[in-house]
Coordinates of C-alpha atoms in Angstrom, one line a residue:
Chain A
M13 CA -18.4 9.3 95.4
T14 CA -15.9 12.2 97.5
K15 CA -13.0 13.6 95.8
K16 CA -10.4 12.0 98.5
E17 CA -12.4 8.6 97.4
A18 CA -12.2 9.0 93.7
L19 CA -8.4 9.8 94.3
Y20 CA -8.0 6.8 96.1
N21 CA -9.4 5.0 93.4
Y22 CA -7.5 6.5 90.4
I23 CA -4.2 6.0 92.0
I24 CA -5.4 2.4 92.9
Q25 CA -6.0 1.6 89.5
T26 CA -3.4 2.7 88.0
A27 CA -0.9 0.7 90.7
D28 CA -3.3 -2.4 89.8
N29 CA -2.4 -1.9 86.5
N30 CA 1.2 -2.4 86.8
L31 CA 0.8 -5.1 89.8
I32 CA -1.4 -7.3 87.7
L33 CA 0.8 -6.9 84.6
G34 CA 4.1 -7.7 86.9
Q35 CA 2.5 -10.6 88.3
R36 CA 1.7 -12.3 84.6
L37 CA 5.4 -11.1 83.4
S38 CA 6.7 -12.9 86.9
E39 CA 5.0 -16.4 85.7
L40 CA 7.3 -16.4 83.0
C41 CA 10.3 -16.0 84.8
G42 CA 12.7 -18.7 84.0
H43 CA 10.8 -20.0 81.0
G44 CA 11.4 -17.7 78.1
P45 CA 12.4 -19.0 74.9
E46 CA 15.6 -17.5 75.7
L47 CA 17.7 -16.1 78.1
E48 CA 17.8 -12.9 76.5
V49 CA 14.0 -12.7 76.8
D50 CA 13.9 -14.0 80.4
I51 CA 16.1 -11.4 81.6
G52 CA 14.5 -8.7 79.7
L53 CA 10.5 -9.7 80.5
T54 CA 11.9 -9.9 83.8
N55 CA 13.5 -6.2 84.0
I56 CA 9.9 -5.3 83.1
A57 CA 8.3 -7.3 85.7
L58 CA 10.4 -5.6 88.2
D59 CA 9.8 -2.3 86.8
L60 CA 6.2 -2.3 87.0
I61 CA 6.0 -3.9 90.4
G62 CA 8.1 -0.6 91.2
H63 CA 6.0 1.7 90.0
A64 CA 3.2 0.0 91.5
R65 CA 4.6 -0.5 95.0
S66 CA 5.2 3.3 94.8
L67 CA 1.5 4.4 93.9
Y68 CA -0.2 1.4 96.8
Q69 CA 2.4 3.9 99.3
Y70 CA 0.8 6.7 98.2
A71 CA -2.9 5.4 98.0
A72 CA -2.5 4.4 101.8
E73 CA -1.5 7.8 102.8
I74 CA -4.3 8.8 101.0
Q75 CA -7.0 6.8 102.9
N76 CA -5.1 7.2 106.3
L77 CA -6.7 4.4 107.7
G78 CA -3.4 2.8 109.2
K79 CA -2.9 0.0 106.1
D80 CA 0.4 -0.5 104.3
E81 CA 0.9 -1.0 100.7
D82 CA 1.1 -4.8 101.3
Q83 CA -2.6 -4.9 102.9
L84 CA -3.6 -3.0 99.5
A85 CA -2.0 -4.9 97.1
F86 CA -2.3 -8.2 98.6
L87 CA -6.0 -8.1 101.0
R88 CA -8.9 -6.4 98.8
A89 CA -11.6 -8.4 97.3
R90 CA -11.7 -9.1 93.5
H91 CA -14.2 -6.2 92.6
E92 CA -12.0 -3.9 94.3
Y93 CA -9.0 -4.3 92.0
F94 CA -9.8 -1.7 89.2
N95 CA -7.4 -2.5 86.2
V96 CA -7.7 -3.1 83.3
L97 CA -9.1 -6.4 81.5
L98 CA -6.3 -6.0 79.6
V99 CA -3.7 -6.7 81.9
E100 CA -4.7 -9.6 83.4
Q101 CA -5.3 -11.8 80.4
P102 CA -3.1 -15.1 80.5
N103 CA 0.0 -15.7 78.5
E104 CA -1.3 -18.1 76.2
D105 CA 2.0 -18.0 74.4
F106 CA 4.7 -15.5 73.7
A107 CA 2.8 -13.7 71.1
Y108 CA -0.1 -12.7 73.8
T109 CA 2.6 -11.9 75.6
I110 CA 4.0 -9.0 73.6
A111 CA 0.8 -8.3 72.4
R112 CA -0.5 -7.5 76.0
Q113 CA 2.9 -5.4 76.8
F114 CA 3.0 -3.5 73.7
F115 CA -0.8 -2.2 74.1
F116 CA -0.2 -1.8 77.7
S117 CA 3.1 0.2 77.4
V118 CA 2.1 2.3 74.4
F119 CA -1.0 3.2 76.6
N120 CA 1.4 3.6 79.5
Y121 CA 3.9 6.1 78.0
L122 CA 1.0 8.6 76.8
F123 CA -0.5 8.0 80.6
Y124 CA 2.4 9.1 82.6
S125 CA 3.4 12.0 80.1
E126 CA 0.5 13.7 80.9
L127 CA 0.2 12.6 84.4
Q128 CA 3.4 14.4 84.8
N129 CA 1.2 17.7 84.8
S130 CA -0.9 16.5 87.4
N131 CA -1.7 19.2 90.1
D132 CA -1.0 16.4 92.6
S133 CA 2.7 16.6 93.2
Q134 CA 2.9 13.1 94.2
L135 CA 1.4 11.6 91.2
A136 CA 3.7 13.8 89.0
A137 CA 6.6 13.0 90.1
I138 CA 5.5 9.0 89.9
A139 CA 4.8 10.1 86.4
E140 CA 7.7 11.6 85.6
K141 CA 10.1 9.0 87.2
S142 CA 8.3 5.8 85.6
L143 CA 8.4 7.4 82.1
K144 CA 12.1 6.7 81.3
E145 CA 11.3 2.9 82.4
V146 CA 7.8 2.7 79.9
A147 CA 9.5 4.1 77.5
Y148 CA 11.9 1.0 76.9
H149 CA 9.3 -1.3 77.5
I150 CA 7.5 0.2 74.4
R151 CA 11.0 -0.1 72.7
Y152 CA 11.1 -3.6 73.5
S153 CA 7.8 -4.7 72.7
S154 CA 7.4 -3.1 69.6
E155 CA 10.7 -4.4 68.3
W156 CA 9.4 -7.8 69.2
M157 CA 5.9 -6.8 67.4
I158 CA 8.0 -6.4 64.5
R159 CA 10.1 -9.3 64.7
L160 CA 7.4 -11.9 64.8
G161 CA 5.1 -10.1 63.0
D162 CA 7.6 -9.8 59.8
G163 CA 9.2 -13.1 60.8
T164 CA 8.7 -16.5 59.4
D165 CA 4.3 -17.3 58.3
V166 CA 4.6 -19.1 61.7
S167 CA 5.3 -16.3 63.8
H168 CA 3.0 -14.0 61.5
K169 CA -0.2 -16.4 62.3
K170 CA 0.4 -16.6 66.0
M171 CA 1.1 -12.6 66.2
Q172 CA -2.2 -11.7 64.2
V173 CA -4.2 -14.5 66.7
A174 CA -2.8 -12.8 69.7
V175 CA -3.4 -9.3 68.3
D176 CA -6.8 -10.3 67.1
D177 CA -7.4 -11.9 70.7
L178 CA -6.3 -8.9 72.9
W179 CA -8.0 -5.8 70.9
K180 CA -11.2 -6.1 72.1
Y181 CA -9.5 -4.9 75.6
T182 CA -7.4 -2.1 74.0
A183 CA -10.3 0.7 74.0
E184 CA -11.1 0.3 77.9
L185 CA -7.2 2.1 77.8
Y186 CA -8.7 5.3 76.6
T187 CA -12.2 5.1 77.7
M188 CA -13.3 7.7 80.4
S189 CA -14.8 5.9 83.9
E190 CA -16.5 7.9 86.1
V191 CA -13.7 8.3 88.3
D192 CA -11.2 9.3 85.5
Q193 CA -14.0 12.1 84.7
L194 CA -13.7 13.4 88.5
M195 CA -9.9 13.3 88.4
L196 CA -10.3 15.3 85.5
E197 CA -12.3 17.7 86.5
E198 CA -10.0 18.2 89.8
G199 CA -6.9 18.7 87.0
I200 CA -5.6 15.2 88.7
G201 CA -6.6 13.2 86.3
I202 CA -5.3 12.8 82.6
D203 CA -8.4 13.2 79.7
L204 CA -7.6 10.0 77.8
N205 CA -9.8 11.1 75.0
K206 CA -6.8 13.4 74.2
I207 CA -4.3 10.5 74.1
K208 CA -6.5 8.2 71.8
A209 CA -5.6 9.6 68.8
L210 CA -2.1 9.4 69.8
Y211 CA -2.5 5.7 71.1
L212 CA -4.0 4.7 68.1
A213 CA -1.5 6.0 65.8
K214 CA 1.2 4.8 67.7
V215 CA -0.3 1.1 67.7
E216 CA -1.3 1.9 63.9
E217 CA 2.3 2.8 63.1
V218 CA 3.9 -0.3 64.9
M219 CA 1.3 -3.1 63.2
E220 CA 1.6 -2.0 59.8
E221 CA 5.9 -2.4 60.2
A222 CA 5.1 -5.6 61.5
T223 CA 2.8 -6.5 58.8
L224 CA -0.2 -7.0 61.3
T225 CA -3.8 -5.7 60.7
I226 CA -5.9 -4.4 63.5
P227 CA -9.2 -6.0 63.6
T228 CA -12.2 -3.7 62.4
N229 CA -15.2 -5.3 63.8
G230 CA -15.3 -2.6 66.4
W231 CA -16.3 -5.1 69.3
T232 CA -14.8 -3.7 72.7
Q233 CA -14.6 -5.5 76.1
K234 CA -14.9 -3.3 79.2
G235 CA -15.5 -3.3 83.3
G236 CA -12.1 -3.7 84.8
K237 CA -11.7 -0.1 86.0
E238 CA -15.2 -0.6 87.7
G239 CA -14.1 -3.8 89.5
Q240 CA -16.2 -5.8 86.7
H241 CA -13.3 -8.4 85.9
T242 CA -12.8 -11.6 83.2
E243 CA -12.3 -15.1 84.7
H244 CA -9.1 -14.6 85.2
L245 CA -8.2 -11.9 87.9
G246 CA -9.7 -14.5 90.3
H247 CA -7.0 -16.9 89.8
I248 CA -4.3 -14.5 90.0
L249 CA -5.2 -13.4 93.2
T250 CA -5.8 -16.7 94.5
E251 CA -2.0 -17.4 93.9
M252 CA -1.0 -13.4 94.7
Q253 CA -2.9 -13.6 98.0
W254 CA -2.7 -17.0 99.1
M255 CA 0.2 -16.4 102.0
Q256 CA -1.2 -13.0 102.9
R257 CA -4.7 -14.9 103.0
T258 CA -3.2 -18.2 104.9
Y259 CA -0.7 -16.1 107.2
P260 CA -2.2 -12.9 108.3
N261 CA -0.7 -10.3 109.9
M262 CA 2.7 -11.0 110.4
K263 CA 6.1 -9.4 108.7
W264 CA 7.9 -11.1 105.7
Chain B
M14 CA 53.4 -31.4 65.8
D15 CA 55.7 -33.7 67.1
N16 CA 55.8 -34.8 70.4
S17 CA 58.8 -33.0 71.9
N18 CA 57.3 -29.8 70.5
L19 CA 53.8 -30.4 72.2
H20 CA 56.3 -30.9 75.7
N21 CA 57.6 -27.5 75.1
L22 CA 54.4 -25.8 74.6
E23 CA 52.7 -28.0 77.8
E24 CA 55.9 -26.4 79.5
K25 CA 55.7 -23.6 78.3
F26 CA 51.9 -23.1 79.6
Q27 CA 52.2 -24.7 83.0
A28 CA 55.5 -21.8 83.4
K29 CA 52.7 -18.8 82.8
I30 CA 50.4 -20.5 85.2
D31 CA 53.2 -21.4 87.9
A32 CA 54.1 -17.2 87.3
E33 CA 50.3 -16.3 88.0
I34 CA 50.1 -14.9 84.1
K35 CA 46.4 -15.5 83.1
I36 CA 46.0 -17.7 80.1
E37 CA 43.9 -15.9 77.7
P38 CA 41.4 -17.1 74.7
K39 CA 43.8 -16.9 71.7
D40 CA 47.1 -18.2 73.6
W41 CA 47.8 -21.8 73.4
M42 CA 46.2 -24.5 76.0
P43 CA 46.4 -27.8 76.6
E44 CA 43.3 -29.9 75.1
K45 CA 42.7 -31.1 78.2
Y46 CA 42.5 -27.7 80.1
R47 CA 40.1 -26.3 77.7
K48 CA 37.7 -29.3 77.7
T49 CA 38.0 -29.2 81.9
L50 CA 37.2 -25.4 81.4
I51 CA 34.3 -25.8 79.1
R52 CA 32.4 -28.3 81.5
Q53 CA 33.3 -26.4 84.5
I54 CA 32.2 -22.8 82.9
S55 CA 29.4 -24.3 81.0
Q56 CA 28.1 -26.7 84.2
H57 CA 28.2 -23.3 86.5
A58 CA 26.4 -21.1 83.6
H59 CA 23.5 -24.0 83.0
S60 CA 23.2 -23.8 87.1
E61 CA 22.5 -20.5 87.1
V62 CA 19.9 -21.0 84.7
V63 CA 18.3 -24.0 86.0
G64 CA 18.7 -22.4 89.8
M65 CA 15.9 -19.8 88.3
L66 CA 13.4 -22.6 88.6
P67 CA 13.4 -23.0 92.5
E68 CA 13.5 -19.6 93.2
G69 CA 10.7 -18.9 90.1
N70 CA 8.4 -21.1 91.8
W71 CA 7.8 -18.5 94.4
L72 CA 7.6 -15.5 92.4
T73 CA 3.7 -15.4 92.1
R74 CA 3.4 -16.3 95.9
A75 CA 5.8 -13.8 97.3
P76 CA 4.3 -12.5 100.5
S77 CA 5.2 -8.6 100.1
L78 CA 5.6 -6.2 97.3
N79 CA 9.5 -5.4 98.8
R80 CA 9.9 -9.6 98.7
K81 CA 8.5 -10.3 95.3
L82 CA 10.8 -7.4 94.0
I83 CA 13.9 -8.3 95.5
L84 CA 12.9 -12.4 94.1
L85 CA 12.8 -10.5 90.8
A86 CA 15.8 -8.7 90.9
K87 CA 17.9 -11.9 92.4
I88 CA 16.7 -13.9 89.4
Q89 CA 17.2 -11.4 86.7
D90 CA 20.9 -11.4 88.2
E91 CA 21.0 -15.1 87.9
G92 CA 19.7 -15.1 84.4
G93 CA 22.7 -12.2 83.6
H94 CA 25.5 -14.5 85.1
G95 CA 24.1 -17.3 83.2
L96 CA 24.8 -15.1 79.8
Y97 CA 28.5 -14.2 81.2
L98 CA 29.2 -17.4 81.8
Y99 CA 27.9 -18.5 78.3
S100 CA 29.8 -15.9 76.6
A101 CA 32.8 -17.2 78.5
A102 CA 32.6 -20.8 77.5
E103 CA 32.0 -19.5 74.2
T104 CA 36.2 -18.3 74.0
L105 CA 37.0 -21.6 74.6
G106 CA 35.4 -22.3 70.8
I107 CA 32.6 -23.7 71.3
S108 CA 28.6 -22.3 70.8
R109 CA 25.6 -21.5 72.7
D110 CA 23.6 -23.7 71.0
E111 CA 26.0 -26.8 72.1
L112 CA 26.0 -25.8 75.2
V113 CA 22.1 -25.7 75.7
D114 CA 22.2 -29.1 73.8
Q115 CA 24.6 -30.7 76.4
L116 CA 22.2 -29.7 79.1
L117 CA 18.9 -30.6 77.8
T118 CA 20.6 -34.3 76.5
G119 CA 21.9 -34.9 79.7
K120 CA 25.5 -34.7 78.7
A121 CA 26.3 -31.5 80.5
K122 CA 25.8 -31.3 84.4
Y123 CA 24.4 -28.4 86.7
S124 CA 24.5 -28.3 90.2
S125 CA 22.3 -31.1 92.2
I126 CA 21.2 -28.8 94.4
F127 CA 18.5 -27.3 92.2
N128 CA 17.2 -30.6 91.7
Y129 CA 15.7 -30.1 95.8
P130 CA 12.3 -28.7 95.6
S131 CA 11.6 -25.4 97.0
I132 CA 8.3 -26.0 98.9
N133 CA 7.7 -23.2 101.7
W134 CA 8.4 -19.6 101.7
A135 CA 11.7 -19.7 103.9
D136 CA 12.9 -21.9 101.4
I137 CA 13.9 -18.6 99.3
G138 CA 15.6 -17.6 101.9
A139 CA 17.4 -20.7 102.7
I140 CA 18.3 -20.7 99.0
G141 CA 20.1 -17.0 99.3
W142 CA 21.7 -17.7 102.5
L143 CA 22.8 -21.4 102.2
V144 CA 23.0 -22.3 98.1
D145 CA 24.4 -18.2 97.2
G146 CA 26.4 -18.6 100.9
A147 CA 28.0 -22.3 99.2
A148 CA 28.6 -21.2 95.9
I149 CA 30.4 -17.6 96.6
M150 CA 32.8 -20.0 98.9
N151 CA 33.9 -21.6 95.3
Q152 CA 33.1 -18.4 93.5
V153 CA 35.7 -16.1 95.4
M154 CA 38.4 -18.6 94.6
L155 CA 37.0 -18.8 91.5
T156 CA 38.1 -15.2 91.0
R157 CA 42.0 -16.2 91.0
T158 CA 41.2 -19.0 88.4
S159 CA 43.7 -19.0 86.1
Y160 CA 41.6 -18.7 82.6
G161 CA 41.0 -14.8 82.2
P162 CA 37.7 -14.5 81.2
Y163 CA 36.4 -17.1 83.7
A164 CA 38.3 -15.2 86.6
R165 CA 37.0 -11.4 85.3
A166 CA 33.6 -13.4 85.1
M167 CA 33.8 -14.2 88.6
V168 CA 34.6 -10.9 89.6
R169 CA 31.0 -9.5 88.9
I170 CA 29.0 -12.5 89.5
C171 CA 30.7 -12.6 93.7
K172 CA 29.5 -8.8 94.5
E173 CA 26.1 -9.6 93.1
E174 CA 25.9 -13.4 95.1
S175 CA 27.3 -11.7 98.4
F176 CA 24.3 -9.1 98.3
H177 CA 21.6 -11.9 97.2
Q178 CA 23.4 -14.3 100.6
R179 CA 22.4 -11.1 102.9
Q180 CA 18.9 -10.7 101.3
G181 CA 18.4 -14.4 102.1
Y182 CA 20.1 -14.4 105.2
E183 CA 17.7 -10.9 106.1
L184 CA 14.7 -12.9 105.1
L185 CA 15.3 -15.9 107.8
L186 CA 16.1 -13.4 110.4
T187 CA 12.6 -11.4 109.8
M188 CA 11.1 -14.9 109.5
S189 CA 12.8 -16.0 112.7
Q190 CA 11.6 -13.0 114.9
G191 CA 8.3 -13.5 113.8
T192 CA 5.1 -16.2 114.8
D193 CA 5.8 -19.9 115.8
E194 CA 4.4 -20.9 112.2
Q195 CA 7.1 -18.8 110.3
K196 CA 9.9 -20.4 112.6
E197 CA 8.8 -23.7 112.0
M198 CA 9.3 -22.7 108.7
V199 CA 12.6 -21.7 109.0
Q200 CA 13.9 -24.7 110.9
D201 CA 12.0 -26.4 108.4
A202 CA 13.9 -25.4 105.1
F203 CA 17.3 -25.1 106.9
N204 CA 16.9 -29.3 107.9
R205 CA 15.8 -29.8 103.9
W206 CA 18.6 -27.6 102.6
W207 CA 21.6 -28.2 104.9
W208 CA 23.3 -31.2 103.6
P209 CA 22.4 -30.5 100.5
S210 CA 24.2 -27.3 100.4
L211 CA 27.6 -29.2 102.1
M212 CA 27.1 -31.2 99.0
M213 CA 27.7 -28.6 96.8
F214 CA 31.5 -28.7 97.1
G215 CA 31.6 -31.9 95.3
P216 CA 33.0 -35.4 96.4
S217 CA 35.6 -35.3 99.0
D218 CA 38.8 -34.6 98.3
K219 CA 40.1 -38.5 98.0
E220 CA 37.0 -39.2 95.7
S221 CA 37.2 -36.0 93.4
T222 CA 38.3 -37.4 90.0
H223 CA 39.2 -33.9 88.4
S224 CA 40.6 -32.0 91.5
A225 CA 44.4 -32.6 91.3
Q226 CA 44.7 -31.3 87.6
S227 CA 42.7 -28.7 88.4
M228 CA 45.2 -28.0 91.2
K229 CA 48.0 -28.0 89.2
W230 CA 46.6 -25.8 86.7
K231 CA 45.7 -23.3 88.8
I232 CA 41.6 -23.9 87.7
K233 CA 40.9 -24.7 91.4
R234 CA 43.3 -23.0 93.8
K235 CA 41.3 -25.1 96.9
S236 CA 40.2 -28.5 97.7
N237 CA 36.7 -29.4 98.0
D238 CA 37.0 -30.2 101.6
E239 CA 39.0 -27.1 102.4
L240 CA 35.7 -25.0 101.0
R241 CA 33.2 -27.3 102.8
Q242 CA 34.9 -26.9 106.1
A243 CA 35.3 -23.3 105.4
F244 CA 31.6 -22.9 104.5
V245 CA 30.2 -25.2 107.9
D246 CA 32.6 -22.6 110.1
A247 CA 30.9 -19.5 108.8
T248 CA 27.2 -20.9 109.0
V249 CA 27.2 -22.7 112.1
P250 CA 27.4 -19.3 113.9
Q251 CA 24.8 -17.7 111.4
A252 CA 22.4 -20.4 111.8
E253 CA 22.7 -20.1 116.1
F254 CA 21.9 -16.5 115.4
L255 CA 18.7 -17.0 113.7
G256 CA 18.0 -19.7 116.7
L257 CA 18.4 -22.8 114.2
T258 CA 19.4 -26.2 115.2
V259 CA 21.6 -27.6 112.8
P260 CA 20.8 -31.2 111.8
D261 CA 23.7 -32.8 112.4
D262 CA 23.9 -34.3 115.9
Q263 CA 28.1 -34.6 115.5
L264 CA 28.8 -31.4 115.0
K265 CA 31.0 -30.2 117.4
W266 CA 33.5 -27.3 117.8
N267 CA 37.1 -28.8 117.9
E268 CA 39.5 -26.8 119.7
E269 CA 42.4 -28.5 118.5
R270 CA 41.5 -27.8 115.0
N271 CA 40.0 -24.8 115.2
H272 CA 37.0 -26.0 112.9
Y273 CA 33.6 -27.7 113.6
D274 CA 33.5 -31.4 113.1
F275 CA 30.5 -32.6 111.3
G276 CA 29.0 -35.5 110.7
P277 CA 29.7 -38.0 107.3
I278 CA 27.9 -36.7 104.5
D279 CA 25.2 -39.2 102.6
W280 CA 26.9 -40.1 99.3
D281 CA 24.8 -42.3 98.3
E282 CA 22.2 -39.4 98.2
F283 CA 24.5 -37.2 96.2
W284 CA 25.6 -39.9 93.6
S285 CA 22.1 -40.5 93.4
V286 CA 20.8 -37.4 92.6
V287 CA 24.1 -36.8 90.4
K288 CA 23.0 -39.7 88.2
G289 CA 19.2 -37.9 87.9
N290 CA 17.2 -39.6 90.5
G291 CA 16.9 -36.5 93.1
P292 CA 13.4 -35.2 94.0
C293 CA 13.0 -32.6 90.9
N294 CA 15.9 -33.8 88.4
R295 CA 13.2 -34.7 85.6
E296 CA 10.7 -31.8 86.4
R297 CA 13.9 -29.0 85.9
L298 CA 14.9 -30.8 82.7
K299 CA 11.7 -30.7 81.3
A300 CA 10.8 -27.4 82.6
R301 CA 14.1 -26.2 80.5
Q302 CA 12.9 -28.6 77.1
K303 CA 9.6 -27.0 77.7
A304 CA 10.7 -23.6 77.1
H305 CA 13.2 -24.5 74.8
D306 CA 10.8 -26.2 72.5
E307 CA 8.0 -23.8 73.1
G308 CA 10.1 -20.8 72.3
A309 CA 11.6 -22.4 68.9
W310 CA 9.4 -20.6 66.9
V311 CA 10.4 -17.2 68.2
R312 CA 14.3 -17.9 67.8
E313 CA 13.3 -18.7 64.1
A314 CA 11.3 -15.5 64.1
A315 CA 13.8 -13.9 65.5
T316 CA 16.6 -15.3 62.6
A317 CA 14.4 -14.9 59.8
Y318 CA 14.1 -11.3 60.4
A319 CA 17.4 -10.4 61.2
E320 CA 18.1 -11.7 57.5
K321 CA 15.5 -9.7 56.0
R322 CA 16.2 -6.7 57.6
R323 CA 20.2 -7.4 56.1
K324 CA 19.0 -8.1 53.2
R325 CA 16.7 -5.0 52.5
K326 CA 19.2 -3.1 53.5
A327 CA 21.7 -4.7 51.2
E328 CA 19.2 -4.0 48.2
K329 CA 19.1 0.2 49.3
E330 CA 22.5 0.2 49.3
S331 CA 22.8 -1.5 45.9
T332 CA 20.1 0.5 44.4
Q333 CA 21.5 4.2 46.3
V334 CA 24.9 2.6 44.1
A335 CA 23.4 2.3 40.8

């Protein structure tokens, strides 16, 4: 893999995380448990897809094949998406939506905090700009983790089930892939080993306040960063790409 | 209160309205004024919330990142409008729970336009252009309505709605400069949304049951037919600019009146949709009911947690005192 290819993949991986999670949140718009939540989650979706857009624009520039942001976002094959498995997991119920958001937002915050120091000035600028919004995503999702975890017996059980089901996808967030390693060596990407302890500390702190338990069986699921996805991504793409695939080469 | 006293209050109330002094939540108001406003403001709030559904239907399929972002922002604004309006209704002495219950039981209505389906991408543009456009005609008038909290909510809402309308029109303009397939989508959306948009202004003046009293109280300041005519006059040239054919063979500019004449509205269809027999009435209410039911445990947990926190704080304070 050349440096240019690795950089392209690195940007795409980051963009895909944001887009796919934003897409999942969009499914819920208008169907939230209360109006305030509808507005809150839609706001997060808006932030994430906004960040994704800046990243795809930059990826298109690096790729330099005359493609635009939409061709990158909508017209790749399933194995060319490099998002982590966590973000493609479905909205089983509100507890899953919140746990997924929380696990991702903590990572995303630490990731952007470090990426601000990248020697790639474009990535550093995107990271800096996104950080303030992601700080709000952590606050929002932590508060709901605690409210639901320490709310009623029913909400506690549902929250624990969601945590148990999604926990196996969290290790991928801080595991270095080949692309991550190459970018670290170039001074562009961040050292995920460095944020692992911070990630676990923040998650544990919130989980404790939420009276929730972290699964200890050590089982992890990975592959998204290499394009090996769960069954869910194909369905997400079918819907998301439908217009672009059915009506190609049109302006919208 | 004896009758002469009540009569006196009503006269003073009307004098304030006539003098263009806004009525505020703590002011005395006739019971019927209060009820009319609750009905109207909550109907408006419910329309914002139910209106999120036909647009949300396209969020996951929006054809570009830019359009996806615009649509998310628009729907988020609508949720926000719903919130201000519920708050404005609450100033009249009714709770949000009661209002939501009225929506779910069918006691309260919402704008019938949202009982029509959004079936092609151009519908998103048509909703912004026509539905928000028709709503603005009404809402600009309501920025001067006699009830203070409602008028103030409208000022903010109008600004955002006119932005939505321009975005909707721009979406259609882009498609109308595209391929034949795209142009067909635009015409198809226009054909389906045109008449229901005209119906949004409500029954014609001679059929409208609430209008006369609402005009006297300056809740309304223009009649349904006046607003409808203003909408047709403003919209037809915009449709022509998009290269669209208005689905009305009686539409014609009338030099004498200085207005467009247009064909008869199918009031049977209007009443049938109002009564619950539109293409999506059941689906819309079912979706709201489902969100409400599935969200019950979340709302209960939030309440339980707030209560626990309050107790813990009180305990902490009492041990500190001891």
